[in-house]
Short mmCIF file of C-alpha atoms in Angstrom, two decimals:
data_model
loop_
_atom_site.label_atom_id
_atom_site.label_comp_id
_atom_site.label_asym_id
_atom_site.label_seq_id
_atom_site.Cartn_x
_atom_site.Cartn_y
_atom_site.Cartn_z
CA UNK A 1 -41.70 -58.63 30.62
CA UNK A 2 -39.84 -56.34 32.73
CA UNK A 3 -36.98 -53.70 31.81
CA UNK A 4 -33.30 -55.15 29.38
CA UNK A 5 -30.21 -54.53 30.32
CA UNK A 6 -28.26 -52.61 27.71
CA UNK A 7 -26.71 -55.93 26.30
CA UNK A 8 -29.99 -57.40 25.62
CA UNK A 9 -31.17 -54.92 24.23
CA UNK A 10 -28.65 -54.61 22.13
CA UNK A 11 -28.68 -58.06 20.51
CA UNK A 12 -32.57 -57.91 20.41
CA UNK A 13 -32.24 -53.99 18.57
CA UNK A 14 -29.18 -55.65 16.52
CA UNK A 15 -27.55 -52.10 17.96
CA UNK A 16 -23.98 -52.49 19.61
CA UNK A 17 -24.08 -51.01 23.27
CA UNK A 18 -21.86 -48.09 22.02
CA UNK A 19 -24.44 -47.18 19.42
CA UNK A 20 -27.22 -47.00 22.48
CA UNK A 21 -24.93 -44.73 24.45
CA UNK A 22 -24.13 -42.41 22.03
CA UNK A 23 -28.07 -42.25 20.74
CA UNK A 24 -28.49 -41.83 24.59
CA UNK A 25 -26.70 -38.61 24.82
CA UNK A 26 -27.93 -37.45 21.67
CA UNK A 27 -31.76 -38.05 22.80
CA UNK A 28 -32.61 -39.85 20.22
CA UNK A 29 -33.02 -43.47 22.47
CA UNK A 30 -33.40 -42.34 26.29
CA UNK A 31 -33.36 -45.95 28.48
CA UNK A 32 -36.41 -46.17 30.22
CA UNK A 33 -34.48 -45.99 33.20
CA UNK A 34 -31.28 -45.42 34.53
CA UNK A 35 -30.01 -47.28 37.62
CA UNK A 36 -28.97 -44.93 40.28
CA UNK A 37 -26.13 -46.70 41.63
CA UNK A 38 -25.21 -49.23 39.34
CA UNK A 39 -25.94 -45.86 36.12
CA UNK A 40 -26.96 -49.32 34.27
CA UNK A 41 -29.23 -48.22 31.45
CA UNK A 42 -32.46 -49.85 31.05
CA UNK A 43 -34.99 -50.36 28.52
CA UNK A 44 -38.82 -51.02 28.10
CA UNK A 45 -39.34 -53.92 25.67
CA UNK A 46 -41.76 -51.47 23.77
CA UNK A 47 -38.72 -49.03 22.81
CA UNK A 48 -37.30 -51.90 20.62
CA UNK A 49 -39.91 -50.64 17.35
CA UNK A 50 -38.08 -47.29 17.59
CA UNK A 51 -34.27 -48.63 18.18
CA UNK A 52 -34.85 -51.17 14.93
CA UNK A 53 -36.18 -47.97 13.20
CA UNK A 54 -33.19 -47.00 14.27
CA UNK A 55 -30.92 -49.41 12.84
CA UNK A 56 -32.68 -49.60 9.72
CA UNK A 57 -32.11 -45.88 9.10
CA UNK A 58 -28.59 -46.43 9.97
CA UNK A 59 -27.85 -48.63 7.07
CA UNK A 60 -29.10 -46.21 5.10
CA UNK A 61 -26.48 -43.92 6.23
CA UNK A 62 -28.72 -41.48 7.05
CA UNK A 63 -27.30 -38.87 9.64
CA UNK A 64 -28.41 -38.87 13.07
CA UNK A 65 -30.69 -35.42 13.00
CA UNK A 66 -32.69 -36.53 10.16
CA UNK A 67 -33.41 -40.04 12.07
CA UNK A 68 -34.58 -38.21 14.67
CA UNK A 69 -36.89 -36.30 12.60
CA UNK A 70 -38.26 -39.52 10.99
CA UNK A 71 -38.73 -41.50 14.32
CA UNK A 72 -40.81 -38.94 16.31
CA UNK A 73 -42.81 -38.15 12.90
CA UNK A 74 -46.45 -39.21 11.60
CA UNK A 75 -46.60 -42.35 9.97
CA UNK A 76 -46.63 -40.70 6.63
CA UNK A 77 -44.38 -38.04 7.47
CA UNK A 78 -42.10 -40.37 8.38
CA UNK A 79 -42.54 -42.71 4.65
CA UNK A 80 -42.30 -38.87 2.77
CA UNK A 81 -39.16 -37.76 4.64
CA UNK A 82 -37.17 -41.45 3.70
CA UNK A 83 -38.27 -41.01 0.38
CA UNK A 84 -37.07 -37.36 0.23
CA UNK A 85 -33.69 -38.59 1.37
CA UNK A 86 -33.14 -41.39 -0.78
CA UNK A 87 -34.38 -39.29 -3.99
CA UNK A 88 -31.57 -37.45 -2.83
CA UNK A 89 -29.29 -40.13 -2.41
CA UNK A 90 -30.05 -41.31 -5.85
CA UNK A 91 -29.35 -38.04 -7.30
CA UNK A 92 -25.99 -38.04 -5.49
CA UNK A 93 -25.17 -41.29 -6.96
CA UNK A 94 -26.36 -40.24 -10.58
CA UNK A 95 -23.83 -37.53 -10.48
CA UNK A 96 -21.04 -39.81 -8.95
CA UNK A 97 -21.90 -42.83 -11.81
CA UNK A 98 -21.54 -39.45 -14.12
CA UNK A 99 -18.30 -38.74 -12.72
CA UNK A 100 -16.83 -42.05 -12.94
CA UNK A 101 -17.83 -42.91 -15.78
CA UNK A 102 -15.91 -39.82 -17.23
CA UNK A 103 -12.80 -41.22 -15.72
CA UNK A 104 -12.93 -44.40 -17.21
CA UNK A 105 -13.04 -42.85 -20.19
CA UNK A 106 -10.39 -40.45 -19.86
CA UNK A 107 -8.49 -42.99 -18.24
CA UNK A 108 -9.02 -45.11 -20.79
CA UNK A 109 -7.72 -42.78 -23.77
CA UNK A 110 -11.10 -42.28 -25.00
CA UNK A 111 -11.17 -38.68 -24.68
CA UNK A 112 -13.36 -36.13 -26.94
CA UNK A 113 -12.25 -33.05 -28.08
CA UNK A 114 -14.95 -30.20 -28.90
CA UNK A 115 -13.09 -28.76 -32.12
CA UNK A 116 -14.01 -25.04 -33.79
CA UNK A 117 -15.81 -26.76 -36.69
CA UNK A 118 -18.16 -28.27 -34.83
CA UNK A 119 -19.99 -24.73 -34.29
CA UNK A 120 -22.24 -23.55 -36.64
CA UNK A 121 -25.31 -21.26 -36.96
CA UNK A 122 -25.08 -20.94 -33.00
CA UNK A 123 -25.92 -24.39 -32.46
CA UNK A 124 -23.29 -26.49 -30.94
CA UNK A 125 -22.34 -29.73 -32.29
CA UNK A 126 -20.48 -32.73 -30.71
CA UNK A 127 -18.56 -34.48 -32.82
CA UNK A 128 -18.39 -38.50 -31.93
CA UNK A 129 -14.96 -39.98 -30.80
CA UNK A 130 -13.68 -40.82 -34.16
CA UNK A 131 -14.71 -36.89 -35.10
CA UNK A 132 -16.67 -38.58 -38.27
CA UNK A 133 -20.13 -36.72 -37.44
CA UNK A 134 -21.98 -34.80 -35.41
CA UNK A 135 -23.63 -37.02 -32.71
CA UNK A 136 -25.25 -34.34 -30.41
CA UNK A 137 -26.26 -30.72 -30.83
CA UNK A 138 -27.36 -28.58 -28.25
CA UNK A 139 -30.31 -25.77 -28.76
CA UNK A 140 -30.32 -23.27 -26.48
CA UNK A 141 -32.44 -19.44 -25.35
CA UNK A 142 -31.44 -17.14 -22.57
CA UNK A 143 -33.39 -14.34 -20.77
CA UNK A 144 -33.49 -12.29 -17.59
CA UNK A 145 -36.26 -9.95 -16.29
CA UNK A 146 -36.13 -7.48 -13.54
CA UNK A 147 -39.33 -8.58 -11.79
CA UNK A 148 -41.87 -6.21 -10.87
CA UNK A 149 -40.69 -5.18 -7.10
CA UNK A 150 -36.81 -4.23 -8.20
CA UNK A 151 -35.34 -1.65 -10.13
CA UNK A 152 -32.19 -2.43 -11.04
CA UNK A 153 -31.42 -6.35 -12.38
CA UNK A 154 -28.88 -8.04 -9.99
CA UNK A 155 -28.84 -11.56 -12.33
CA UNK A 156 -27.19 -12.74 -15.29
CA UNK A 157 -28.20 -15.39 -17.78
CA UNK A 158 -25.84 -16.12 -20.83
CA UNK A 159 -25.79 -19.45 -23.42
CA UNK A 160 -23.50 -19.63 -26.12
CA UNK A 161 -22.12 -22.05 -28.57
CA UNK A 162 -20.18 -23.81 -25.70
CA UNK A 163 -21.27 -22.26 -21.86
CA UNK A 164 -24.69 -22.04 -20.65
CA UNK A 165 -24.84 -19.83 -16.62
CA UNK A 166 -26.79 -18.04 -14.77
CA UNK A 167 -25.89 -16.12 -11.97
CA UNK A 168 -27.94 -13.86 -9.06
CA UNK A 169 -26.04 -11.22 -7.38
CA UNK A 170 -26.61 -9.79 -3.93
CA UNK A 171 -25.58 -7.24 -2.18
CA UNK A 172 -23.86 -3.66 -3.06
CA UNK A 173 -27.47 -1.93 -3.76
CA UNK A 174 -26.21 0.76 -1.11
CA UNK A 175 -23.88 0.55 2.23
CA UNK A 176 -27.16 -0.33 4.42
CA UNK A 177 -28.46 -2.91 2.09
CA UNK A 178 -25.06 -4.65 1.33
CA UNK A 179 -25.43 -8.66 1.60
CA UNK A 180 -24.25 -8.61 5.10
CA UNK A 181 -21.59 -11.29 5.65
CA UNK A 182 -21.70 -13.62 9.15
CA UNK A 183 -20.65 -16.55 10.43
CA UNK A 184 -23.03 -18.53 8.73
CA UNK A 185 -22.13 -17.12 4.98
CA UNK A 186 -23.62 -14.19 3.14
CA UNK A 187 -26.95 -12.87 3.04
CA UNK A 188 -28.85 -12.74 -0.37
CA UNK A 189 -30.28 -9.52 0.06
CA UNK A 190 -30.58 -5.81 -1.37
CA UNK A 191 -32.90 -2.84 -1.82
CA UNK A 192 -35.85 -3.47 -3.97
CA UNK A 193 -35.20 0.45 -4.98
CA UNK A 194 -31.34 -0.01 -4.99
CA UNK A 195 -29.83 1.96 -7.44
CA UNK A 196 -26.24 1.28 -7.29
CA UNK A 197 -24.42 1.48 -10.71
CA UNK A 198 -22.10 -0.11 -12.67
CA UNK A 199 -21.67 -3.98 -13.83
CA UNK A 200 -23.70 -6.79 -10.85
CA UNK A 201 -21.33 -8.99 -9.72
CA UNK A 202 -23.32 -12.11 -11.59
CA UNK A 203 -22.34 -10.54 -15.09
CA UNK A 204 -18.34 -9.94 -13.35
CA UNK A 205 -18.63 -13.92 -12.93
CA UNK A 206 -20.53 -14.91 -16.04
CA UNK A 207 -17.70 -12.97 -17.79
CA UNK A 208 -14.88 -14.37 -16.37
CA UNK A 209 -16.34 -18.12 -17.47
CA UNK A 210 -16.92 -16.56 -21.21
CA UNK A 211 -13.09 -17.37 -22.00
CA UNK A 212 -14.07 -21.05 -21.86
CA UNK A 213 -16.30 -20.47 -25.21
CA UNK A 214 -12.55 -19.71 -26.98
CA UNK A 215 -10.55 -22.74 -27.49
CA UNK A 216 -10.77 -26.52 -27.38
CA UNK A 217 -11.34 -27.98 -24.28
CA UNK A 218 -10.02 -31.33 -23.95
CA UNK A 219 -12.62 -34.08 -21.98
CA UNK A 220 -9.68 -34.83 -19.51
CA UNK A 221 -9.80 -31.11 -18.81
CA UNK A 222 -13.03 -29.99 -18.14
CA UNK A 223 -13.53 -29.78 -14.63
CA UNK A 224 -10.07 -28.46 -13.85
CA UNK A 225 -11.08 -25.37 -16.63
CA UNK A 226 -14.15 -25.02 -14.84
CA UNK A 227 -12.58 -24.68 -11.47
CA UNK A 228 -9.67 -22.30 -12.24
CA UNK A 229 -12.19 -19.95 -14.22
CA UNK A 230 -14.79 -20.27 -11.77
CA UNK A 231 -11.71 -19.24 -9.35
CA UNK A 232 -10.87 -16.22 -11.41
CA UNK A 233 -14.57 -14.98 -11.47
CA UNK A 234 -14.39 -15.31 -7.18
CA UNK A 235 -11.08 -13.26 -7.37
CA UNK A 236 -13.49 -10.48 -9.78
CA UNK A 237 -16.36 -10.86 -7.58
CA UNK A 238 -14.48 -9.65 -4.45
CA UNK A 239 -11.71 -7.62 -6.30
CA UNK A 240 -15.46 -5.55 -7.05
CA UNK A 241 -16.45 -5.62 -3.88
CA UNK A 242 -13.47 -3.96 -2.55
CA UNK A 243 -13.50 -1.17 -5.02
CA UNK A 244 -15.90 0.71 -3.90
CA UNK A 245 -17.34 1.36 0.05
CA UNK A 246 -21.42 1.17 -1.64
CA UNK A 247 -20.29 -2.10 -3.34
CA UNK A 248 -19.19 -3.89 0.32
CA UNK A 249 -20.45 -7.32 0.35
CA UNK A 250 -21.51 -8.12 -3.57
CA UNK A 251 -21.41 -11.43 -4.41
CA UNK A 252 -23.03 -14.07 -6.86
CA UNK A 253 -24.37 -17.68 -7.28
CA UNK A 254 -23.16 -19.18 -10.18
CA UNK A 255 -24.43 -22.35 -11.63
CA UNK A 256 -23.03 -23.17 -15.17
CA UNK A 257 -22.65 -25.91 -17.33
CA UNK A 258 -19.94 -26.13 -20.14
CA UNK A 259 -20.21 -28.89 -23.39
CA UNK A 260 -17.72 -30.98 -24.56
CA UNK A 261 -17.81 -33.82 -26.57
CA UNK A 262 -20.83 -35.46 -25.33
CA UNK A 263 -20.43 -34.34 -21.85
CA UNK A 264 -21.42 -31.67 -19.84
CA UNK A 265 -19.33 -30.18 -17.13
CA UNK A 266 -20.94 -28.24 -14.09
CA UNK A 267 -19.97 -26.39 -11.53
CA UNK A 268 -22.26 -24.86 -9.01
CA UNK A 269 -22.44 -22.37 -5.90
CA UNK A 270 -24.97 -21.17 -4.49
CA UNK A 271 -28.96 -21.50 -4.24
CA UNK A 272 -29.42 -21.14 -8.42
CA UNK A 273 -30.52 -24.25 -9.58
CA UNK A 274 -29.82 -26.87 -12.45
CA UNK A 275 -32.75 -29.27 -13.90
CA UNK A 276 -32.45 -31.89 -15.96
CA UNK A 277 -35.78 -33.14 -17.61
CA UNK A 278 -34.95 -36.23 -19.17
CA UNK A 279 -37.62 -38.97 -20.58
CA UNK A 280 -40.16 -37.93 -18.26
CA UNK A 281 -38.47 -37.48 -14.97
CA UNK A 282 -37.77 -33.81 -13.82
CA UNK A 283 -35.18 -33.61 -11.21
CA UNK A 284 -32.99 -30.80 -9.49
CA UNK A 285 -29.10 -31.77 -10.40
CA UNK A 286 -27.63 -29.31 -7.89
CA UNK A 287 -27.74 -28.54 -4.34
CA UNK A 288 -28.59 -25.60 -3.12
CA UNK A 289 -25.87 -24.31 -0.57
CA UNK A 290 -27.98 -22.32 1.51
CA UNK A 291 -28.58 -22.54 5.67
CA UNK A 292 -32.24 -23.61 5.12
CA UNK A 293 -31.28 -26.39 3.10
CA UNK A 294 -28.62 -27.81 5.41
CA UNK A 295 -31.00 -27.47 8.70
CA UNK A 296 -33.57 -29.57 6.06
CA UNK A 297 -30.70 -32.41 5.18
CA UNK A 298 -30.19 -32.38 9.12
CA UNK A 299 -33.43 -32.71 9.59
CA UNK A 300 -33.79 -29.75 12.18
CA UNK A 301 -36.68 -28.45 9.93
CA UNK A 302 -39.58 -29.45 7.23
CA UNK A 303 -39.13 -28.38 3.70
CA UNK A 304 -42.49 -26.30 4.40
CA UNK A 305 -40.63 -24.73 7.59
CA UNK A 306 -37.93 -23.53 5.10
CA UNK A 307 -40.28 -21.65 2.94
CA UNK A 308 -41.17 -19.20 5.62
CA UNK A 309 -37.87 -19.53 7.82
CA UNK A 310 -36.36 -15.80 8.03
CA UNK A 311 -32.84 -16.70 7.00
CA UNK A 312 -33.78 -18.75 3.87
CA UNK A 313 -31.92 -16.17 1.79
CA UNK A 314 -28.71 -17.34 3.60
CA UNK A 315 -25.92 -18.85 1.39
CA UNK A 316 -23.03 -20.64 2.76
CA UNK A 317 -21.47 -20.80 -0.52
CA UNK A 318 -21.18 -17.61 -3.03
CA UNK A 319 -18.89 -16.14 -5.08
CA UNK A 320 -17.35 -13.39 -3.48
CA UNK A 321 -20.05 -12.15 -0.50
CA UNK A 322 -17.58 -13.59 2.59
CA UNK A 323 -19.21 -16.96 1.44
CA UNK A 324 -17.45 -19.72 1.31
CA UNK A 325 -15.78 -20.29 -2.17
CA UNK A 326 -16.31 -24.29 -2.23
CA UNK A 327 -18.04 -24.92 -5.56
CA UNK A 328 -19.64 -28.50 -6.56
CA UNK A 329 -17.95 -29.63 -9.77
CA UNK A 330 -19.33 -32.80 -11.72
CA UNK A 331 -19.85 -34.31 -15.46
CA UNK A 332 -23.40 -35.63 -16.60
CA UNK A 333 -23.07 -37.91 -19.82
CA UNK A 334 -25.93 -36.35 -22.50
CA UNK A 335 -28.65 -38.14 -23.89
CA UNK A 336 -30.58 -36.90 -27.48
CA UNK A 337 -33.73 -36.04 -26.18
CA UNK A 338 -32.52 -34.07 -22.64
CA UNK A 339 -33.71 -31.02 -21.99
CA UNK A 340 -32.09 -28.62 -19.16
CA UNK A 341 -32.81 -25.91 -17.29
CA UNK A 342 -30.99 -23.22 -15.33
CA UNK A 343 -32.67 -20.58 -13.03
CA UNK A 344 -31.95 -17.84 -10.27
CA UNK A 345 -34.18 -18.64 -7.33
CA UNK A 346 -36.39 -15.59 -8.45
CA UNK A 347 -38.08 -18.80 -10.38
CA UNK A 348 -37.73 -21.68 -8.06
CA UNK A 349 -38.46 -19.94 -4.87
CA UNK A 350 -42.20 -18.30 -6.14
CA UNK A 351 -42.95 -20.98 -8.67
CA UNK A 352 -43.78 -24.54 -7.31
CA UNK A 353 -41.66 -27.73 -9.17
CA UNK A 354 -44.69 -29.06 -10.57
CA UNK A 355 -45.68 -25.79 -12.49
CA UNK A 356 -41.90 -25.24 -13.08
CA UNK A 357 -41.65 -28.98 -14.51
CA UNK A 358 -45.02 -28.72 -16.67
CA UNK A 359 -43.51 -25.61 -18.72
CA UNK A 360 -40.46 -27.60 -19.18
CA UNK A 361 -41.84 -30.56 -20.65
CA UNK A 362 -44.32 -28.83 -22.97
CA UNK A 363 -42.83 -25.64 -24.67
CA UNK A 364 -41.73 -26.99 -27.99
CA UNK A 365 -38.64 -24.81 -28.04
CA UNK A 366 -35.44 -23.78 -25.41
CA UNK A 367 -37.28 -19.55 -26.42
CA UNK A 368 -40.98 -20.89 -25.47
CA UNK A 369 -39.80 -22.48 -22.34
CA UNK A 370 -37.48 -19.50 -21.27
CA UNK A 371 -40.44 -17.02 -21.96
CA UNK A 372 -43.24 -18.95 -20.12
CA UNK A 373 -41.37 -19.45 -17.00
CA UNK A 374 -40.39 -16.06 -16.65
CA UNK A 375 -43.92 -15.12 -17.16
CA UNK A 376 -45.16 -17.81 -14.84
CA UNK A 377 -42.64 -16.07 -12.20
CA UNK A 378 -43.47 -12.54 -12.80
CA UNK A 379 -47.19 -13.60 -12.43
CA UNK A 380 -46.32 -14.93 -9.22
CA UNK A 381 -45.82 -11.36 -7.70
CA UNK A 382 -42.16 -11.08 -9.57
CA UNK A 383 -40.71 -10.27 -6.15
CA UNK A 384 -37.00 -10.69 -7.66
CA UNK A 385 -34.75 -10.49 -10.88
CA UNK A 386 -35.93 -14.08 -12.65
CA UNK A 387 -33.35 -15.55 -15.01
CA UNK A 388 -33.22 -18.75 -17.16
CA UNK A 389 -31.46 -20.76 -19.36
CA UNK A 390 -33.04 -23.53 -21.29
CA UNK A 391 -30.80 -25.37 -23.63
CA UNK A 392 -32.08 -28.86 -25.74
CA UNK A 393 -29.77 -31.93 -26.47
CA UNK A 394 -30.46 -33.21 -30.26
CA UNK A 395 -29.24 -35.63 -32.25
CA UNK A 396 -27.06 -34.43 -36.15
CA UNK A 397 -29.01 -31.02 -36.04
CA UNK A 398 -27.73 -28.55 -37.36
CA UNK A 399 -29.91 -24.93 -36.99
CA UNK A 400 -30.79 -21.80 -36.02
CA UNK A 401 -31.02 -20.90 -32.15
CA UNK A 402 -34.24 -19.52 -31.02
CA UNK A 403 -32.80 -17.20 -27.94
CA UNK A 404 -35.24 -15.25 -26.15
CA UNK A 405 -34.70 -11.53 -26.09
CA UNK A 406 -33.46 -10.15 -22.52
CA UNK A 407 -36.36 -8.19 -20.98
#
């Protein structure tokens, strides 16, 4: 069979002619030929595997630069890199069902109130729409070590009756180690021997979220509370940052989650990371803003390529830092039996998932958890500040919290 016109290979790809132009001048399906006065494109019969590949990818809505990636991979590259992007698709739409189904219920005039007397011993009670019982309580342990490379702790990890975070700060060790701010966002970085004084910008931020452990928040206002105090701890970060020349630069992550009712708001910036172990799936619930990540989701690079890529302490979203102050906001409907996990990436970035989700799923307590992955990081060379937050959803318990001591 000899060389298709662009229209039939079009119908045979089940492409429009449009699509084949534009994947033309993107590289991603180059005709076999071009004619040279006619500029007809033409294509070989055997391209029509790779255009249906294609097509198929399409429908998954999955952007152009990561079909490239997929088409000019292995075989089982290929298979691992659409199953990478529809886990990630899936968790999208978990968070989105989350969302919505929040609505409905606000919208519906079913909204839960957290009240003052649902707090007792430190362990935080829901009370159930009617406010009859508790229906969910939530155990929680904090701690934060300084690694063994750095002096001086940049992170923050807090959990309290109502507001779990953790935050890392960069930045501000000393005028040449500052998180350097570009184009692309801010740089995570500092002096391993920085010793800069005063408060890091994570505990400025943490702080400024603390007023949401006052007070009743109603369900219908969650996320906006989130936002405007996650707004007020960007104004601290960078009102900081401008008060003093060695401080140039600070900035955080934040990633925080705040209970009410029987929902959990979060808001997230940043490469810190939220977990949600539930049953026995693991699974990552935020998205780390970082360049790395995006050249991943593009598919410009391999998740192995990130871990040694130079700039894969770039953010493009911080808290103060010259990032981009853009925070993901969402609700996640709790279930008696999850278990959840925050951490500064001096955890996830020297401690692989399956390690990370092993602890998790074992330690019989939020305080045995917190303490074994902090050791589990610090045996992994402890290269930064490690921080974690490991709070437990029960069902009418009412009890002491075991919270780990700060190291």
């Amino acid at each position: 069979m000899g060389l298709l016109t662009i229209g039939v290979f079009a119908r045979a790809a089940r492409l429009s002619p449009k699509a084949l132009r534009l994947y033309d001048e993107l590289g991603l399906l180059t005709p076999a030929r071009v004619d040279p006065s006619s500029g007809y494109r033409l294509y070989d019969p055997a391209q029509l595997e790779r255009a249906r590949l294609v097509a198929w990818l399409r429908r998954l809505g999955m952007p152009l630069a990561r079909i490239r990636a997929v088409c000019d991979a292995a075989p089982g590259a290929a298979a691992a890199e659409v199953r990478s992007y529809w886990a990630q698709i899936e968790s999208d739409t978990v968070a989105r069902r989350d969302l919505a189904a929040f609505l409905i219920d606000h919208l519906s005039g079913k909204d839960t109130t957290m009240t003052s007397d649902a707090i007792t011993h430190g362990t935080t009670n829901a009370l159930t729409a009617t406010g009859s019982r508790p229906a969910f309580a939530i155990r929680y342990a904090a701690a934060s070590d300084t690694g063994t490379v750095r002096e001086r702790n940049e992170d923050t990890a807090y959990a309290g009756p109502r507001l779990l975070a953790v935050a890392d700060g960069f930045g501000g060790a000393d005028p040449s180690a500052a998180g350097a701010a570009d184009t692309a966002g801010a740089a995570k970085t500092g002096s391993p021997g920085g010793s800069a004084t005063g408060t890091p910008a994570s505990a400025v931020a943490v702080e400024a979220l603390k007023a949401l452990e006052n007070g009743d928040t109603p369900l219908g206002d969650l996320l906006n509370s989130l936002e405007e105090a996650t707004r007020r701890a960007h104004a601290g970060v960078t009102e900081l940052a401008a008060s003093d020349p060695a401080l140039q630069g600070a900035g955080t992550t934040l990633t925080a989650l705040l209970w009410s009712g029987s929902r959990l708001g979060l808001v997230h910036i940043g490469d810190s990371r939220a977990y949600l172990l539930r049953g026995d799936r693991f699974f990552q619930i935020t998205h780390d803003h970082t360049l790395v990540r995006a050249m991943i989701d593009e598919g410009r690079i391999t998740a192995e390529e990130a871990a040694s890529h130079p700039q894969r302490a770039l953010l493009l979203r911080a808290l103060g830092g010259g990032g981009e102050f853009a925070p993901d906001l969402g609700v996640r409907e709790v279930r008696a039996g999850d278990r959840y996990l925050l951490c500064s990436d001096g955890l996830s970035a020297v401690v692989g998932a399956e390690d990370i989700r092993e602890v998790v799923a074992s330690a019989p307590e939020p305080g045995d958890a917190v303490r074994a992955l902090i050791d589990l990081a610090v045996r992994a060379g402890g290269p930064d500040n490690v921080s974690c937050v490991v709070a437990d959803v029960v069902e009418n318990v009412v009890d002491d919290v075991t919270e780990a001591p700060e190291s």
